[in-house]
Coordinates of C-alpha atoms in Angstrom, one line a residue:
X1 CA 5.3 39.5 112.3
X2 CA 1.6 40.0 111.4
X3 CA 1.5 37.2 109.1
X4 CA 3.1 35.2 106.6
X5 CA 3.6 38.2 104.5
X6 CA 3.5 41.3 106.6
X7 CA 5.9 42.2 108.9
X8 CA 6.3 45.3 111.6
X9 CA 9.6 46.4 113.1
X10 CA 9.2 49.2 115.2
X11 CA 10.3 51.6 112.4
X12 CA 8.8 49.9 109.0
X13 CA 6.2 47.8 107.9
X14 CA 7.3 45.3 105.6
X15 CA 5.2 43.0 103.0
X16 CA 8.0 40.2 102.9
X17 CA 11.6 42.0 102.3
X18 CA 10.1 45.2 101.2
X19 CA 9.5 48.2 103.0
X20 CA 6.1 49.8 102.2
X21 CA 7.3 53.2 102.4
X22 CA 5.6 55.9 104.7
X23 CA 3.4 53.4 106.3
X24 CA 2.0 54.7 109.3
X25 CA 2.7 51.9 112.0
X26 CA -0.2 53.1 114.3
X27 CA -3.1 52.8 111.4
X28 CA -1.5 49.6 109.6
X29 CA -4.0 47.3 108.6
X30 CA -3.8 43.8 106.4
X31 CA -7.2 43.4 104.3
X32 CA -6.6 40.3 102.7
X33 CA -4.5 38.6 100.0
X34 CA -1.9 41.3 98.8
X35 CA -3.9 44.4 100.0
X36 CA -3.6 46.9 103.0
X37 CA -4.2 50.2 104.3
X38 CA -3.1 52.8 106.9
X39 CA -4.8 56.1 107.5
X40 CA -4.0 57.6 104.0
X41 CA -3.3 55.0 101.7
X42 CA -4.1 51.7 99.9
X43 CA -0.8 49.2 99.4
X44 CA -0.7 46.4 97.0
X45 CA 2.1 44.2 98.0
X46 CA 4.9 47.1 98.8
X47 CA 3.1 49.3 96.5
X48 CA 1.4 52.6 97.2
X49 CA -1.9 52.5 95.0
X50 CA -1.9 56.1 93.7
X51 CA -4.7 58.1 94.5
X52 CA -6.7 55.3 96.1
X53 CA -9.3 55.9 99.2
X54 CA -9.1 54.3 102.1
X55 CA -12.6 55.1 102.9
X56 CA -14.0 53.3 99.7
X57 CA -11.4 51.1 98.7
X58 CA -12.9 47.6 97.2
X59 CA -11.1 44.3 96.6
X60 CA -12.9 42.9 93.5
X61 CA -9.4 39.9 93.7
X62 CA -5.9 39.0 93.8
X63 CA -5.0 41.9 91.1
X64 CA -8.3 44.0 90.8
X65 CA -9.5 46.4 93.1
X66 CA -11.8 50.0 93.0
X67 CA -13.2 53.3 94.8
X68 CA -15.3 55.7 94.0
X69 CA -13.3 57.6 91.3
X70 CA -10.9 54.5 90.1
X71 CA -10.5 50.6 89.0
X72 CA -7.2 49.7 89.6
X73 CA -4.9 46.8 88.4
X74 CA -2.9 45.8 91.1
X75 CA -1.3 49.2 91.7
X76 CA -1.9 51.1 88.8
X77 CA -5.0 53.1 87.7
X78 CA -6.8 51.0 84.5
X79 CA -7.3 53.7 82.6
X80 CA -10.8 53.4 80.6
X81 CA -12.7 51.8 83.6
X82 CA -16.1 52.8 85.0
X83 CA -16.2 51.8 88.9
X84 CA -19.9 51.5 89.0
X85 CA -20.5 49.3 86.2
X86 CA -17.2 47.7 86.5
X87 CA -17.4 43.5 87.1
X88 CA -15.9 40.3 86.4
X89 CA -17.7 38.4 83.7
X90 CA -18.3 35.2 85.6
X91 CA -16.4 31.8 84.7
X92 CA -13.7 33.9 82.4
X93 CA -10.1 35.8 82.5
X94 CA -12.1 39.0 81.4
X95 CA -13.5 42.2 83.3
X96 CA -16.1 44.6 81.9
X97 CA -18.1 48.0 82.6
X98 CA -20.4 49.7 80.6
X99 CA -18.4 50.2 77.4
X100 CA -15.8 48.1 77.2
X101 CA -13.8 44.6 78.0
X102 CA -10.5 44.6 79.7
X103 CA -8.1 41.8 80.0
X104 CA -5.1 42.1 82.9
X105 CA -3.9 46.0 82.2
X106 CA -5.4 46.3 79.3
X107 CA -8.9 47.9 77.8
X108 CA -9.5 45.7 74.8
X109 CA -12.1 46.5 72.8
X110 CA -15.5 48.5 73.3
X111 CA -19.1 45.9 73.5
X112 CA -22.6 46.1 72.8
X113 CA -25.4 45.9 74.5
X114 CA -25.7 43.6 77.7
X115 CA -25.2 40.1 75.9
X116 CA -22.0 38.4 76.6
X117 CA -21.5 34.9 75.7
X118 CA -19.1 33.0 77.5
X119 CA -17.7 30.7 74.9
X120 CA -14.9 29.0 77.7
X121 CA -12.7 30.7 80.3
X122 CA -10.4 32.3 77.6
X123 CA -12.6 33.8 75.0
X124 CA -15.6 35.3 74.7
X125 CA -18.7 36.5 72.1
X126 CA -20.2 40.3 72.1
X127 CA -22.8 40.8 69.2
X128 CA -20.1 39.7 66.0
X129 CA -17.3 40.3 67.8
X130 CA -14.5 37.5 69.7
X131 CA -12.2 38.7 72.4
X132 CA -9.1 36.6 73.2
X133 CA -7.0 38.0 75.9
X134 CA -5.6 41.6 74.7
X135 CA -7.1 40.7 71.3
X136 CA -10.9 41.6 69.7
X137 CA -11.5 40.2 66.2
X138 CA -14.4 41.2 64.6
X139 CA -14.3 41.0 60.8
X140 CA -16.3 37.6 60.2
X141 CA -18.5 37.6 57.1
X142 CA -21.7 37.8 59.5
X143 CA -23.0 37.5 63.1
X144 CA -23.7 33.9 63.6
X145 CA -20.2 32.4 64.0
X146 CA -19.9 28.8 65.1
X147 CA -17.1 28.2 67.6
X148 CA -15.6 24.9 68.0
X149 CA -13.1 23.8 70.7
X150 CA -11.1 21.5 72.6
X151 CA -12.6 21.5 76.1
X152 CA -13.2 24.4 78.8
X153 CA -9.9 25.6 79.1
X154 CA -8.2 25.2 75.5
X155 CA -6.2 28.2 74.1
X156 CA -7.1 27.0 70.5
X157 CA -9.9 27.5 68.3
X158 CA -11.9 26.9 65.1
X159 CA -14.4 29.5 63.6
X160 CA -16.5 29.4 61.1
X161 CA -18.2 32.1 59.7
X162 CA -20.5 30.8 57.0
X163 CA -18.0 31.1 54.1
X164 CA -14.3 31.0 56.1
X165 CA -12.6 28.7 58.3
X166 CA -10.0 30.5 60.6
X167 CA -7.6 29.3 63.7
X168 CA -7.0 31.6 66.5
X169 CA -5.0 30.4 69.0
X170 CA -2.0 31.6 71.8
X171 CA 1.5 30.6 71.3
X172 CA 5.1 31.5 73.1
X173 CA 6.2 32.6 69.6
X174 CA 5.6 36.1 69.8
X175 CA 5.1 36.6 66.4
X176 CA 1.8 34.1 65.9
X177 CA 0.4 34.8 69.2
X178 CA -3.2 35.7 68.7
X179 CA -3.0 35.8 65.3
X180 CA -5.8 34.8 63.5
X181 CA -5.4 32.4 60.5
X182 CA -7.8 32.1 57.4
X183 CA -7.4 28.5 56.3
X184 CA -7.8 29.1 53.0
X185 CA -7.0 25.3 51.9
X186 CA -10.0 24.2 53.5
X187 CA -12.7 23.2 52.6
X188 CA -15.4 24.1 54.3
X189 CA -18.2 21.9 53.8
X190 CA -16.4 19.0 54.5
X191 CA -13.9 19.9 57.4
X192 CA -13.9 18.3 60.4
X193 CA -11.4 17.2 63.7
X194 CA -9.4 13.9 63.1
X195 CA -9.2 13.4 67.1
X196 CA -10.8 16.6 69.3
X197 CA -7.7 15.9 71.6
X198 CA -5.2 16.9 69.0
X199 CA -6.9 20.4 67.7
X200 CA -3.7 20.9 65.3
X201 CA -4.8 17.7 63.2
X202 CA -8.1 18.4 60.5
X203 CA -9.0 16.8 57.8
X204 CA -11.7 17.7 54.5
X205 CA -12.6 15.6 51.7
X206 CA -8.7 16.4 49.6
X207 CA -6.9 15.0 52.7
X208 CA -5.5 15.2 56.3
X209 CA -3.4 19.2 57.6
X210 CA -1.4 20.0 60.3
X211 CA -2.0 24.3 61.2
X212 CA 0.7 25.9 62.6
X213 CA 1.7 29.1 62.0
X214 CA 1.8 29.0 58.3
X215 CA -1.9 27.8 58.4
X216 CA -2.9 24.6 57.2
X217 CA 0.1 22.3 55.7
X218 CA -1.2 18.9 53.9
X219 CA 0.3 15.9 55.3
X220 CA 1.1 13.4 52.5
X221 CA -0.6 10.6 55.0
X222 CA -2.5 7.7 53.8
X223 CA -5.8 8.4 55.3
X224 CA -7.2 4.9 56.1
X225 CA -4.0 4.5 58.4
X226 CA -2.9 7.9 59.8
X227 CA -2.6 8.0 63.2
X228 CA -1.8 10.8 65.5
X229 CA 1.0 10.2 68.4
X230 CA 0.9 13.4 70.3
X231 CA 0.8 17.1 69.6
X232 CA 3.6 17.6 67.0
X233 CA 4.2 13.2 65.8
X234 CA 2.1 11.3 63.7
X235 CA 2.3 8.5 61.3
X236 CA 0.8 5.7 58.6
X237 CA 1.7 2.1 57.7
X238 CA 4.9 3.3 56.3
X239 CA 6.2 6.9 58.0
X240 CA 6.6 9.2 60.6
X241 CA 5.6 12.9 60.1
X242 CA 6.6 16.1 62.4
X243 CA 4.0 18.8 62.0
X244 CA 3.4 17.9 58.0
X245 CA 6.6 17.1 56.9
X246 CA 7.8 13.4 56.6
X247 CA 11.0 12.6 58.5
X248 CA 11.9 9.1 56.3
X249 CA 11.6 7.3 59.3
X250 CA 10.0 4.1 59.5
X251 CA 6.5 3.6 61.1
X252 CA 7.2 0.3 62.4
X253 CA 8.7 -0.2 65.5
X254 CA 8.8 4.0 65.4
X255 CA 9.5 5.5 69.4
X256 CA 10.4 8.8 71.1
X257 CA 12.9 7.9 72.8
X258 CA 13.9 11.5 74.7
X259 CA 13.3 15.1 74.2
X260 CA 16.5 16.5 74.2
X261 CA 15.7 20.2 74.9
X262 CA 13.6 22.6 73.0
X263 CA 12.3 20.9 69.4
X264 CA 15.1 18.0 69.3
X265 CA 14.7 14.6 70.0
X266 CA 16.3 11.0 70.2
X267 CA 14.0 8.4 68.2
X268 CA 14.5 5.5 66.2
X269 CA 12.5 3.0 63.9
X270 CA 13.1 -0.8 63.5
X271 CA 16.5 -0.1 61.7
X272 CA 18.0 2.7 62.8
X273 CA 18.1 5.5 66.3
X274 CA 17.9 9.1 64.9
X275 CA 18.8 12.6 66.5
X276 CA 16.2 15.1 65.2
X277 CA 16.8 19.1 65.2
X278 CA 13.6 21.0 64.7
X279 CA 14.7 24.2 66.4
X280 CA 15.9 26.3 63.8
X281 CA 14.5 25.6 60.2
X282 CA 12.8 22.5 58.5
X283 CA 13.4 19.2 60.9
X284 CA 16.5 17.7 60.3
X285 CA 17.0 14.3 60.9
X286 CA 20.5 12.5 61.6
X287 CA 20.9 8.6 61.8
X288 CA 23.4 7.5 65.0
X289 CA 25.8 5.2 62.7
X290 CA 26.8 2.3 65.1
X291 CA 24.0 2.1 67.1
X292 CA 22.0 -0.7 68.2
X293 CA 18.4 -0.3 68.1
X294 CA 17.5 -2.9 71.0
X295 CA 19.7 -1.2 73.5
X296 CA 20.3 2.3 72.9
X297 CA 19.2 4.8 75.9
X298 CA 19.6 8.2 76.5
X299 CA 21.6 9.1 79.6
X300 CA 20.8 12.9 79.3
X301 CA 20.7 15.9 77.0
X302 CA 25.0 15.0 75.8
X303 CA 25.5 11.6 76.5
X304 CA 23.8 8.5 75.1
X305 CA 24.8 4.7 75.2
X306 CA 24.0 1.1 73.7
X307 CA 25.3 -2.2 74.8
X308 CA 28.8 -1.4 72.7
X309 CA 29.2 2.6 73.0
X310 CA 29.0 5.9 74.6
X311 CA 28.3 8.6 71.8
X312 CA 28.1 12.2 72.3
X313 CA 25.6 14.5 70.6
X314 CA 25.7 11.5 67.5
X315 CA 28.8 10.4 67.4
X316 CA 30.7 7.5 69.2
X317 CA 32.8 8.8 71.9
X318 CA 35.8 6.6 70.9
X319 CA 37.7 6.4 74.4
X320 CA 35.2 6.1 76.1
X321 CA 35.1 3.0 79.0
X322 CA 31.4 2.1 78.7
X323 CA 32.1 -0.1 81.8
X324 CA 32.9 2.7 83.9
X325 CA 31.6 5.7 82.3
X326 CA 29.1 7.7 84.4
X327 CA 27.9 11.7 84.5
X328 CA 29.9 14.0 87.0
X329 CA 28.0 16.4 88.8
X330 CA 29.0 19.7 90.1
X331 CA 32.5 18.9 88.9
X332 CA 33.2 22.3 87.4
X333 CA 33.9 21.8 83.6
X334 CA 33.9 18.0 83.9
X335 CA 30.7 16.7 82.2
X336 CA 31.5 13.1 82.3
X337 CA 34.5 10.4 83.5
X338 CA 35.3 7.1 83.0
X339 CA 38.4 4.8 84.6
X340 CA 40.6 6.3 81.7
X341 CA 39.5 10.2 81.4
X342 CA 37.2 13.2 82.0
X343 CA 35.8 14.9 79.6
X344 CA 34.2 18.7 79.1
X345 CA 30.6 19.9 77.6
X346 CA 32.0 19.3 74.5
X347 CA 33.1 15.6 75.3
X348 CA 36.5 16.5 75.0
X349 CA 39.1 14.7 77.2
X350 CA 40.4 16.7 80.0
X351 CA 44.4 16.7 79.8

């Protein structure tokens, strides 16, 4: 073992279960992080970095690296890349030479000039361009755009270009992911932040939006008592919105009681506990008949109880002991069991 990565057995060298193929044992040598050499080659991890020379072989970091002729990403040429000029741009994601910025594997867009302007470590300014990860937008009505964002390390933004507001911002939807958004129901003069902390709340002078990817959707809030509760809740003295659209929930005594799994939720109000889907579609919103407000609890993602009943999903499970009923783990298709039955994952009793 040469250390907590590399390993030599007589025969092979090994970065942890991998063999790095035709390694020569006698001219093996770690250089740091993932990186390594013999007498002919450069390895990333188990990787043979094609073409690279040992001789002038650079670690720039973890995934960049160069020689004379080459800048590589881990162990693939990045095609497009002057090694001379080649260099991080400091406090950011991105890389640069002479012509261009790259992001990860990527060459994303050609610069001008020598001024860069670090705007935080996701994004930056060349002349009238933006880059954003594998993304470069440069069709603002002029040069002197105003940027405005959440803190050093947000993934969302506002610019404003002298006539046009737009939201650029990443996202796990594929689909919306970079995209940016002209909010065309802004208005411009008057726009502003509701709370800096919640970047998907704004407000103008005609009222309070959520953006998502649709742009900006009006929330039928009153303004003097809108409140925001986290990134996708909010409410005023008389209901509860998700993103913009109002769920006919009560604001008073309104709580999250669990997220379920991905966009659905337990909640409830002063007068009833509600199971809300907004996975698929427009939120949907189902009241828990039977249930008592005071007492109700979510056990986990199936099973929920007050001080009368068990329910499943929403409904009561109507056998169930609450006395004795408890979740079964590792018990094969057996979800849950009380003193009377077992039931499966679709709280149906086990015969």
């Amino acid at each position: 073992i040469l250390d907590d990565n590399y390993a030599i057995d007589g025969k092979h060298v090994f970065f942890q279960k991998d063999i790095i193929e035709n390694a020569d044992l006698n001219t093996f040598k770690i250089l740091e992080d993932f990186y390594s050499k013999d007498r002919k080659n450069v390895y990333y991890r188990e990787h043979k970095i094609s073409g690279a020379n040992p001789e002038t072989f650079e670690i720039l970091d973890d995934s960049y690296s160069k020689d004379r002729k080459n800048v590589y990403f881990m162990y693939d040429v990045l095609k497009g890349a002057d090694p001379k000029s080649f260099r991080r741009i400091p406090e950011t994601d991105f890389y640069r030479d002479k012509n261009n910025i790259f992001y990860s594997s990527e060459k994303v867009g050609s610069i001008k000039g020598e001024n860069i302007k670090r705007i935080n470590q996701n994004l930056i300014k060349n002349d009238g361009s933006l880059f954003m990860a594998f993304w470069k937008y440069d069709k603002f009505k002029n040069k002197k755009i105003e940027i405005i964002t959440r803190n050093d390390s947000s993934l969302s933004y506002y610019i404003k270009d002298g006539k046009n507001i737009y939201y650029l911002a990443r996202s796990m939807e594929e689909e919306v992911d970079g995209k940016l958004l002209k909010l065309k129901e802004i208005d411009y003069a008057t726009f502003d932040f509701i709370d800096k902390e919640f970047s998907t709340y704004i407000k103008d002078k005609n009222g309070i939006y959520y953006v998502s990817r649709g742009g900006a959707n009006k929330i039928n809030a009153d303004r003097d008592t809108f409140k925001i509760i986290n990134v996708i809740f909010s409410k005023d003295k008389n209901n509860v919105f998700y993103d913009n659209v109002n769920l006919g929930i009560h604001s008073e005594g309104f709580e999250i009681l669990a997220y379920v799994w991905d966009s659905t939720y337990y909640l409830r109000d002063k007068n009833n506990v509600y199971y809300l889907d907004a996975y698929i579609g427009p939120p949907a919103v189902k009241i828990l008949k039977g249930a008592d407000t005071k007492s109700f609890t979510v056990i986990n993602d199936l099973y929920s109880k007050d001080k009368n009943n068990i329910f499943c999903d929403t409904e009561i499970l109507r056998d169930a002991d609450i006395n004795t009923f408890e979740i079964a783990l590792d018990d094969g298709e057996v979800t849950a069991k009380d003193s009377k039955n077992k039931y499966d994952r679709n709280c149906k009793i086990i015969k």
